[in-house]
Protein backbone atom coordinates (compact mmCIF):
# COMPACT_ATOMS: atom_id res chain seq x y z
CA UNK A 1 121.24 149.07 120.67
CA UNK A 2 118.91 149.73 122.62
CA UNK A 3 116.76 147.63 125.64
CA UNK A 4 113.76 146.14 123.03
CA UNK A 5 116.44 145.60 120.49
CA UNK A 6 118.99 143.34 123.08
CA UNK A 7 115.63 141.60 124.59
CA UNK A 8 114.20 140.76 121.18
CA UNK A 9 117.24 139.34 119.45
CA UNK A 10 118.52 137.12 122.71
CA UNK A 11 115.25 135.68 122.50
CA UNK A 12 115.71 135.05 118.19
CA UNK A 13 119.14 133.72 119.53
CA UNK A 14 117.62 130.98 122.21
CA UNK A 15 114.49 130.25 120.14
CA UNK A 16 116.17 130.10 116.89
CA UNK A 17 118.00 126.79 117.68
CA UNK A 18 114.93 125.75 119.88
CA UNK A 19 111.89 125.87 117.66
CA UNK A 20 113.82 123.98 114.57
CA UNK A 21 113.48 121.08 117.13
CA UNK A 22 110.46 121.94 118.27
CA UNK A 23 109.23 121.71 114.86
CA UNK A 24 110.39 118.10 113.88
CA UNK A 25 109.72 117.25 117.06
CA UNK A 26 106.11 118.41 116.35
CA UNK A 27 106.52 116.02 113.08
CA UNK A 28 107.79 113.23 114.68
CA UNK A 29 104.76 112.92 117.08
CA UNK A 30 101.86 113.58 114.17
CA UNK A 31 102.76 111.18 111.74
CA UNK A 32 103.95 109.02 115.16
CA UNK A 33 107.66 108.23 114.18
CA UNK A 34 110.59 107.40 116.38
CA UNK A 35 112.51 110.47 117.80
CA UNK A 36 116.04 111.14 119.43
CA UNK A 37 116.35 113.66 122.52
CA UNK A 38 119.36 114.04 121.43
CA UNK A 39 117.45 116.89 119.03
CA UNK A 40 116.67 118.72 122.01
CA UNK A 41 119.84 118.28 124.20
CA UNK A 42 121.48 119.51 120.41
CA UNK A 43 119.15 122.58 120.21
CA UNK A 44 119.75 124.09 123.87
CA UNK A 45 123.76 123.46 123.51
CA UNK A 46 123.46 125.78 120.94
CA UNK A 47 121.28 128.45 122.05
CA UNK A 48 123.93 128.60 125.23
CA UNK A 49 126.40 128.87 121.99
CA UNK A 50 125.18 131.37 120.28
CA UNK A 51 123.68 133.28 123.59
CA UNK A 52 127.92 133.47 124.49
CA UNK A 53 128.76 134.57 120.98
CA UNK A 54 126.74 137.36 120.34
CA UNK A 55 128.76 140.61 121.26
CA UNK A 56 126.48 142.46 123.78
CA UNK A 57 127.17 146.24 125.47
CA UNK A 58 127.34 145.16 128.40
CA UNK A 59 130.17 142.44 129.52
CA UNK A 60 127.85 140.58 131.93
CA UNK A 61 124.87 140.32 130.00
CA UNK A 62 125.35 137.04 128.32
CA UNK A 63 126.75 135.39 131.62
CA UNK A 64 122.68 135.65 132.76
CA UNK A 65 121.85 134.97 130.01
CA UNK A 66 123.70 131.60 129.71
CA UNK A 67 121.44 130.55 132.10
CA UNK A 68 118.58 130.45 130.10
CA UNK A 69 119.88 127.31 128.08
CA UNK A 70 119.87 125.72 131.19
CA UNK A 71 116.85 126.75 132.82
CA UNK A 72 115.44 124.79 130.12
CA UNK A 73 117.23 122.01 130.40
CA UNK A 74 116.18 121.54 133.74
CA UNK A 75 112.39 121.72 132.96
CA UNK A 76 112.41 119.74 129.93
CA UNK A 77 114.35 117.22 131.93
CA UNK A 78 117.79 116.91 130.10
CA UNK A 79 119.71 115.46 133.06
CA UNK A 80 123.02 115.09 130.66
CA UNK A 81 122.45 118.35 129.46
CA UNK A 82 121.73 120.32 132.62
CA UNK A 83 125.66 117.97 134.04
CA UNK A 84 127.33 119.54 130.59
CA UNK A 85 125.68 123.36 130.69
CA UNK A 86 126.51 123.60 134.74
CA UNK A 87 130.06 122.04 134.46
CA UNK A 88 131.07 124.97 131.34
CA UNK A 89 128.84 127.86 133.70
CA UNK A 90 131.28 127.03 136.27
CA UNK A 91 133.84 127.05 134.58
CA UNK A 92 133.31 130.50 132.29
CA UNK A 93 131.87 132.20 135.91
CA UNK A 94 134.46 131.26 137.63
CA UNK A 95 137.11 133.24 135.24
CA UNK A 96 134.63 136.18 135.53
CA UNK A 97 134.74 136.46 139.21
CA UNK A 98 138.05 134.98 140.49
CA UNK A 99 137.67 133.93 143.76
CA UNK A 100 134.02 133.69 143.44
CA UNK A 101 134.85 129.87 142.86
CA UNK A 102 132.54 128.55 145.71
CA UNK A 103 129.98 130.75 145.65
CA UNK A 104 129.18 129.59 142.13
CA UNK A 105 129.88 125.56 142.94
CA UNK A 106 126.97 126.25 145.75
CA UNK A 107 124.74 127.97 142.99
CA UNK A 108 124.89 125.50 140.24
CA UNK A 109 124.52 122.85 143.55
CA UNK A 110 121.32 124.87 144.64
CA UNK A 111 119.84 124.81 141.16
CA UNK A 112 120.36 120.85 141.22
CA UNK A 113 118.47 120.69 144.81
CA UNK A 114 115.48 123.40 143.50
CA UNK A 115 115.23 120.49 140.91
CA UNK A 116 115.43 117.29 142.79
CA UNK A 117 112.23 118.71 144.92
CA UNK A 118 110.38 121.53 142.77
CA UNK A 119 110.75 119.69 139.32
CA UNK A 120 107.29 118.63 139.59
CA UNK A 121 106.67 122.42 139.42
CA UNK A 122 107.37 123.89 136.18
CA UNK A 123 106.26 127.60 137.12
CA UNK A 124 107.82 127.58 140.50
CA UNK A 125 110.64 126.14 139.37
CA UNK A 126 111.78 129.21 136.72
CA UNK A 127 110.74 131.90 139.74
CA UNK A 128 112.95 129.89 141.91
CA UNK A 129 115.71 130.26 139.74
CA UNK A 130 115.27 133.30 138.41
CA UNK A 131 115.54 134.62 142.06
CA UNK A 132 118.21 132.58 143.02
CA UNK A 133 119.85 133.44 140.34
CA UNK A 134 119.73 137.46 140.39
CA UNK A 135 120.97 137.02 144.35
CA UNK A 136 124.21 135.43 143.22
CA UNK A 137 124.74 137.68 140.65
CA UNK A 138 124.40 140.63 142.51
CA UNK A 139 126.59 139.08 145.52
CA UNK A 140 129.35 138.37 143.00
CA UNK A 141 128.93 141.83 141.61
CA UNK A 142 128.95 143.29 144.84
CA UNK A 143 132.17 141.66 146.12
CA UNK A 144 134.26 141.56 143.09
CA UNK A 145 133.06 145.40 142.10
CA UNK A 146 131.61 147.47 144.62
CA UNK A 147 128.37 148.01 141.95
CA UNK A 148 126.03 148.67 144.91
CA UNK A 149 127.82 151.04 146.93
CA UNK A 150 127.65 153.62 143.76
CA UNK A 151 123.67 154.30 142.89
CA UNK A 152 124.43 154.43 139.28
CA UNK A 153 126.39 151.08 138.65
CA UNK A 154 123.26 149.80 141.29
CA UNK A 155 121.09 151.14 138.32
CA UNK A 156 123.12 149.63 135.54
CA UNK A 157 123.34 146.21 137.64
CA UNK A 158 119.10 146.56 137.10
CA UNK A 159 118.87 147.06 133.62
CA UNK A 160 121.19 143.95 133.09
CA UNK A 161 118.52 141.92 135.57
CA UNK A 162 115.16 143.28 133.74
CA UNK A 163 115.84 142.00 130.12
CA UNK A 164 117.54 138.84 131.66
CA UNK A 165 114.06 138.46 133.69
CA UNK A 166 112.01 139.08 129.94
CA UNK A 167 114.20 136.97 127.77
CA UNK A 168 113.48 134.03 130.47
CA UNK A 169 109.89 134.45 130.71
CA UNK A 170 109.36 134.82 126.76
CA UNK A 171 111.48 132.27 126.10
CA UNK A 172 109.51 129.86 128.35
CA UNK A 173 106.29 131.47 127.16
CA UNK A 174 106.92 130.28 123.25
CA UNK A 175 108.20 127.16 124.54
CA UNK A 176 105.16 126.17 127.00
CA UNK A 177 102.77 127.57 123.45
CA UNK A 178 104.99 125.69 121.51
CA UNK A 179 104.44 122.46 123.38
CA UNK A 180 100.61 123.32 123.77
CA UNK A 181 100.30 123.59 119.97
CA UNK A 182 101.73 120.10 119.45
CA UNK A 183 99.67 118.64 122.14
CA UNK A 184 96.41 120.32 120.70
CA UNK A 185 97.63 119.24 116.73
CA UNK A 186 98.35 115.01 118.43
CA UNK A 187 94.92 114.86 119.79
CA UNK A 188 93.03 116.33 116.80
CA UNK A 189 94.99 113.69 114.55
CA UNK A 190 93.77 111.13 116.91
CA UNK A 191 90.18 112.88 117.09
CA UNK A 192 90.16 111.99 113.11
CA UNK A 193 91.28 109.37 113.01
CA UNK A 194 89.02 107.62 115.83
CA UNK A 195 86.03 109.35 113.71
CA UNK A 196 87.39 107.81 110.79
CA UNK A 197 87.49 104.08 112.56
CA UNK A 198 83.83 105.29 114.03
CA UNK A 199 82.92 105.57 110.04
CA UNK A 200 84.74 102.42 108.85
CA UNK A 201 82.82 100.90 111.60
CA UNK A 202 79.50 102.20 111.24
CA UNK A 203 79.90 101.26 107.24
CA UNK A 204 80.98 97.96 107.55
CA UNK A 205 78.07 96.77 109.93
CA UNK A 206 75.68 98.62 107.61
CA UNK A 207 76.99 96.67 105.30
CA UNK A 208 76.26 93.59 106.80
CA UNK A 209 73.01 94.88 108.65
CA UNK A 210 71.74 94.30 105.11
CA UNK A 211 72.23 90.07 104.16
CA UNK A 212 71.92 89.83 107.04
CA UNK A 213 68.31 91.66 107.38
CA UNK A 214 67.34 89.51 103.69
CA UNK A 215 68.06 85.99 105.62
CA UNK A 216 66.08 86.50 108.21
CA UNK A 217 63.52 87.82 105.64
CA UNK A 218 63.38 84.42 103.72
CA UNK A 219 63.93 82.36 107.41
CA UNK A 220 60.76 83.61 108.56
CA UNK A 221 59.25 82.86 105.11
CA UNK A 222 61.06 79.28 104.93
CA UNK A 223 58.17 76.35 104.59
CA UNK A 224 59.47 72.71 104.60
CA UNK A 225 56.11 72.22 103.19
CA UNK A 226 56.75 74.11 99.65
CA UNK A 227 60.43 72.71 98.74
CA UNK A 228 60.41 74.17 95.51
CA UNK A 229 60.45 77.79 96.98
CA UNK A 230 62.32 77.15 99.92
CA UNK A 231 65.81 76.14 97.39
CA UNK A 232 64.83 79.32 96.42
CA UNK A 233 65.01 81.36 99.20
CA UNK A 234 68.51 78.95 100.53
CA UNK A 235 69.50 80.09 97.00
CA UNK A 236 69.10 83.84 98.03
CA UNK A 237 70.19 83.48 100.89
CA UNK A 238 73.46 81.81 100.45
CA UNK A 239 74.66 84.72 97.61
CA UNK A 240 73.96 86.97 100.73
CA UNK A 241 76.14 85.14 102.80
CA UNK A 242 78.88 84.95 100.61
CA UNK A 243 78.76 88.70 100.07
CA UNK A 244 78.94 89.26 103.97
CA UNK A 245 82.38 86.71 103.58
CA UNK A 246 82.96 88.38 100.78
CA UNK A 247 83.08 91.65 102.40
CA UNK A 248 84.91 90.58 105.61
CA UNK A 249 87.75 89.43 103.31
CA UNK A 250 88.10 92.47 101.61
CA UNK A 251 88.00 94.54 105.43
CA UNK A 252 90.31 92.43 106.53
CA UNK A 253 93.14 92.44 104.10
CA UNK A 254 93.34 96.23 104.40
CA UNK A 255 94.76 96.00 107.49
CA UNK A 256 96.77 93.05 106.52
CA UNK A 257 98.58 95.04 103.74
CA UNK A 258 102.08 93.33 103.50
CA UNK A 259 104.13 93.33 100.40
CA UNK A 260 107.00 90.82 99.72
CA UNK A 261 108.52 91.98 97.06
CA UNK A 262 110.67 89.73 94.85
CA UNK A 263 111.93 90.06 90.95
CA UNK A 264 108.86 88.89 88.68
CA UNK A 265 107.85 88.75 84.82
CA UNK A 266 105.12 91.28 84.68
CA UNK A 267 104.37 90.47 81.29
CA UNK A 268 103.90 86.56 82.35
CA UNK A 269 101.80 88.12 85.37
CA UNK A 270 99.68 90.19 82.69
CA UNK A 271 99.59 86.85 80.62
CA UNK A 272 98.22 84.41 83.54
CA UNK A 273 95.45 87.17 84.69
CA UNK A 274 94.19 87.80 81.30
CA UNK A 275 94.24 83.99 80.22
CA UNK A 276 91.96 83.20 83.66
CA UNK A 277 89.42 85.79 82.93
CA UNK A 278 89.22 84.15 78.58
CA UNK A 279 86.09 81.89 79.23
CA UNK A 280 84.89 84.25 81.29
CA UNK A 281 84.64 86.64 78.51
CA UNK A 282 83.84 84.52 75.86
CA UNK A 283 80.73 83.34 78.05
CA UNK A 284 79.24 87.20 78.02
CA UNK A 285 80.42 88.14 74.60
CA UNK A 286 82.87 90.93 75.60
CA UNK A 287 85.92 91.37 73.43
CA UNK A 288 89.35 91.51 74.71
CA UNK A 289 92.64 93.36 73.25
CA UNK A 290 95.50 92.21 75.39
CA UNK A 291 98.61 94.01 73.90
CA UNK A 292 101.22 91.70 76.13
CA UNK A 293 104.79 91.04 74.87
CA UNK A 294 106.22 87.63 75.04
CA UNK A 295 109.50 89.26 75.98
CA UNK A 296 109.98 89.01 79.39
CA UNK A 297 110.10 92.66 81.27
CA UNK A 298 111.82 91.49 85.39
CA UNK A 299 110.72 94.37 88.10
CA UNK A 300 111.12 94.37 91.17
CA UNK A 301 107.28 93.97 92.62
CA UNK A 302 104.92 91.13 94.80
CA UNK A 303 104.13 89.41 92.30
CA UNK A 304 101.00 87.80 94.07
CA UNK A 305 99.11 91.38 95.64
CA UNK A 306 99.54 93.10 91.76
CA UNK A 307 97.65 90.03 90.79
CA UNK A 308 94.85 90.80 93.59
CA UNK A 309 95.37 94.22 91.57
CA UNK A 310 94.53 93.28 88.15
CA UNK A 311 91.83 90.59 89.25
CA UNK A 312 89.80 93.17 90.89
CA UNK A 313 90.37 96.02 88.00
CA UNK A 314 89.49 93.39 85.08
CA UNK A 315 86.50 91.97 87.39
CA UNK A 316 85.11 95.47 87.32
CA UNK A 317 85.26 95.96 84.12
CA UNK A 318 83.11 93.20 83.25
CA UNK A 319 80.48 93.99 85.95
CA UNK A 320 80.67 97.40 83.98
CA UNK A 321 79.97 95.86 80.78
CA UNK A 322 77.57 93.23 81.44
CA UNK A 323 78.19 91.48 77.83
CA UNK A 324 78.73 92.68 74.45
CA UNK A 325 81.36 94.95 75.27
CA UNK A 326 85.43 95.56 74.85
CA UNK A 327 88.09 95.38 77.23
CA UNK A 328 91.70 96.16 76.50
CA UNK A 329 94.74 96.18 78.12
CA UNK A 330 97.85 97.91 77.53
CA UNK A 331 101.43 97.60 79.07
CA UNK A 332 104.05 100.54 78.18
CA UNK A 333 107.25 100.95 79.29
CA UNK A 334 109.57 103.54 79.57
CA UNK A 335 112.70 104.51 81.27
CA UNK A 336 111.57 105.33 84.86
CA UNK A 337 108.44 103.87 85.26
CA UNK A 338 106.13 100.67 84.02
CA UNK A 339 102.27 101.98 82.74
CA UNK A 340 99.42 98.99 82.78
CA UNK A 341 96.10 100.30 81.05
CA UNK A 342 92.52 98.61 81.55
CA UNK A 343 90.15 100.04 79.65
CA UNK A 344 86.36 99.48 79.01
CA UNK A 345 83.61 100.72 77.37
CA UNK A 346 80.93 99.97 80.00
CA UNK A 347 78.30 102.06 81.84
CA UNK A 348 81.22 104.57 83.10
CA UNK A 349 81.21 107.00 86.03
CA UNK A 350 80.21 110.48 86.45
CA UNK A 351 82.65 113.04 87.92
CA UNK A 352 80.50 112.72 91.50
CA UNK A 353 81.21 109.02 91.23
CA UNK A 354 84.79 109.47 90.25
CA UNK A 355 85.93 112.00 92.97
CA UNK A 356 84.79 108.60 95.02
CA UNK A 357 85.97 105.75 93.15
CA UNK A 358 89.16 105.83 95.97
CA UNK A 359 87.05 105.99 99.30
CA UNK A 360 86.39 103.23 101.29
CA UNK A 361 83.02 101.54 101.13
CA UNK A 362 81.76 103.63 97.92
CA UNK A 363 80.76 101.69 95.10
CA UNK A 364 78.31 101.68 92.01
CA UNK A 365 77.36 98.18 92.20
CA UNK A 366 74.60 96.95 93.77
CA UNK A 367 76.45 94.01 95.17
CA UNK A 368 79.89 95.86 95.78
CA UNK A 369 81.59 96.26 99.53
CA UNK A 370 83.26 99.12 97.98
CA UNK A 371 86.65 97.92 99.93
CA UNK A 372 88.26 96.64 96.12
CA UNK A 373 89.24 100.20 94.64
CA UNK A 374 90.52 101.11 98.23
CA UNK A 375 92.54 97.85 98.60
CA UNK A 376 94.69 98.03 94.97
CA UNK A 377 95.17 101.74 95.80
CA UNK A 378 96.79 100.99 98.69
CA UNK A 379 98.69 98.05 97.18
CA UNK A 380 99.53 99.76 94.15
CA UNK A 381 100.55 103.43 96.85
CA UNK A 382 103.12 100.23 98.88
CA UNK A 383 105.01 99.73 95.28
CA UNK A 384 105.97 103.40 95.20
CA UNK A 385 103.81 103.07 92.22
CA UNK A 386 100.04 105.38 91.59
CA UNK A 387 96.81 104.50 90.28
CA UNK A 388 94.19 106.93 88.23
CA UNK A 389 90.70 106.64 86.66
CA UNK A 390 89.22 108.33 83.94
CA UNK A 391 85.90 108.28 83.01
CA UNK A 392 82.39 109.43 81.73
CA UNK A 393 79.06 107.91 82.10
CA UNK A 394 77.77 105.82 79.36
CA UNK A 395 80.61 105.12 77.69
CA UNK A 396 83.52 103.47 79.51
CA UNK A 397 86.04 103.88 82.13
CA UNK A 398 90.23 103.56 81.85
CA UNK A 399 92.58 103.03 84.56
CA UNK A 400 96.15 103.97 84.25
CA UNK A 401 98.59 101.75 87.03
CA UNK A 402 102.11 103.22 86.92
CA UNK A 403 104.58 101.77 88.60
CA UNK A 404 108.29 102.28 88.97
CA UNK A 405 111.28 100.53 86.97
CA UNK A 406 114.72 100.00 86.85
CA UNK A 407 115.97 97.47 85.12
CA UNK A 408 117.40 94.38 85.99
CA UNK A 409 120.14 92.62 85.35
CA UNK A 410 121.35 89.11 85.98
């Protein structure tokens, strides 16, 4: 095995468990999950084990390389891992270099002292470790093997130290770059979240500003000497204020979605919702075809939240029809899921509108807030379900809610 292959293989042996740990850490940081630091300790110890079990052409080489995971533990401030690896290294080296126990203990005590003094200066700490390791390596080799008396042995020792230094710097560089990438991705995610927050605040400010501007305009035109005209202004202002309140209520609901599941009868829920809309449907001459069974069909869900979703969707259908139309509601059960389909022959949506239907603040209605559909989507997904819209302009819209189903036995 040539020098390049030896270096490359040992870099892989050390980095493999560490990079797996870094991927796990990156995933947790980017998605704000809690992580356990034991993963890093396990990765460092695994790297130590792989280096020690690898058969090298020079039997002393692994005893140098086993210090690389120890250096990583120092750089990552893993004190328990430092203690474990230091003790193991001292035990191993005391068997390799007999009668050198005092020097070996002194070496690893000096490592810890350097760590205490320079732990905030990572590059300096790394360089000091390497210098100290090389010095003690030559001391041990010179005393026990008398290598320094022979130029050939001195050359062999140097050829062992060079790969050790290269492996250490390569591993350090890779780990540092990995940490920078994780920080970059985290910062990028924070910027995206900040951008979305700013956009949401801008949109809600814009939505609130419009009705308030209307109210101010009518207040400026308000004339106490003309009660009939002023009364008309009052009604318009009341509607605009109501619109603001609905917008704020929907916006606050997005940040307060809590699902409290219980065993509910889905057929009873659908029947209750549709019965509440029957007077409104009659008033607008809209036919309602409701395929709802009288049989009990129990699922585990949040009754109030699903009620909120169904009311919002049926209300959207009614508003898209206006009058003289048709709304169909069907419930289908399969082995693993329930499908609730709400279909209307209203104004419908084109392809561009359909793509944006689930975006917050996007609406096709003149007085809509653009939050109802977005809120409904979040509630359904909180139930581990899906909501899908299919629509065609001037033909109608079909909404399909799919919820997981598991038969509940009492």
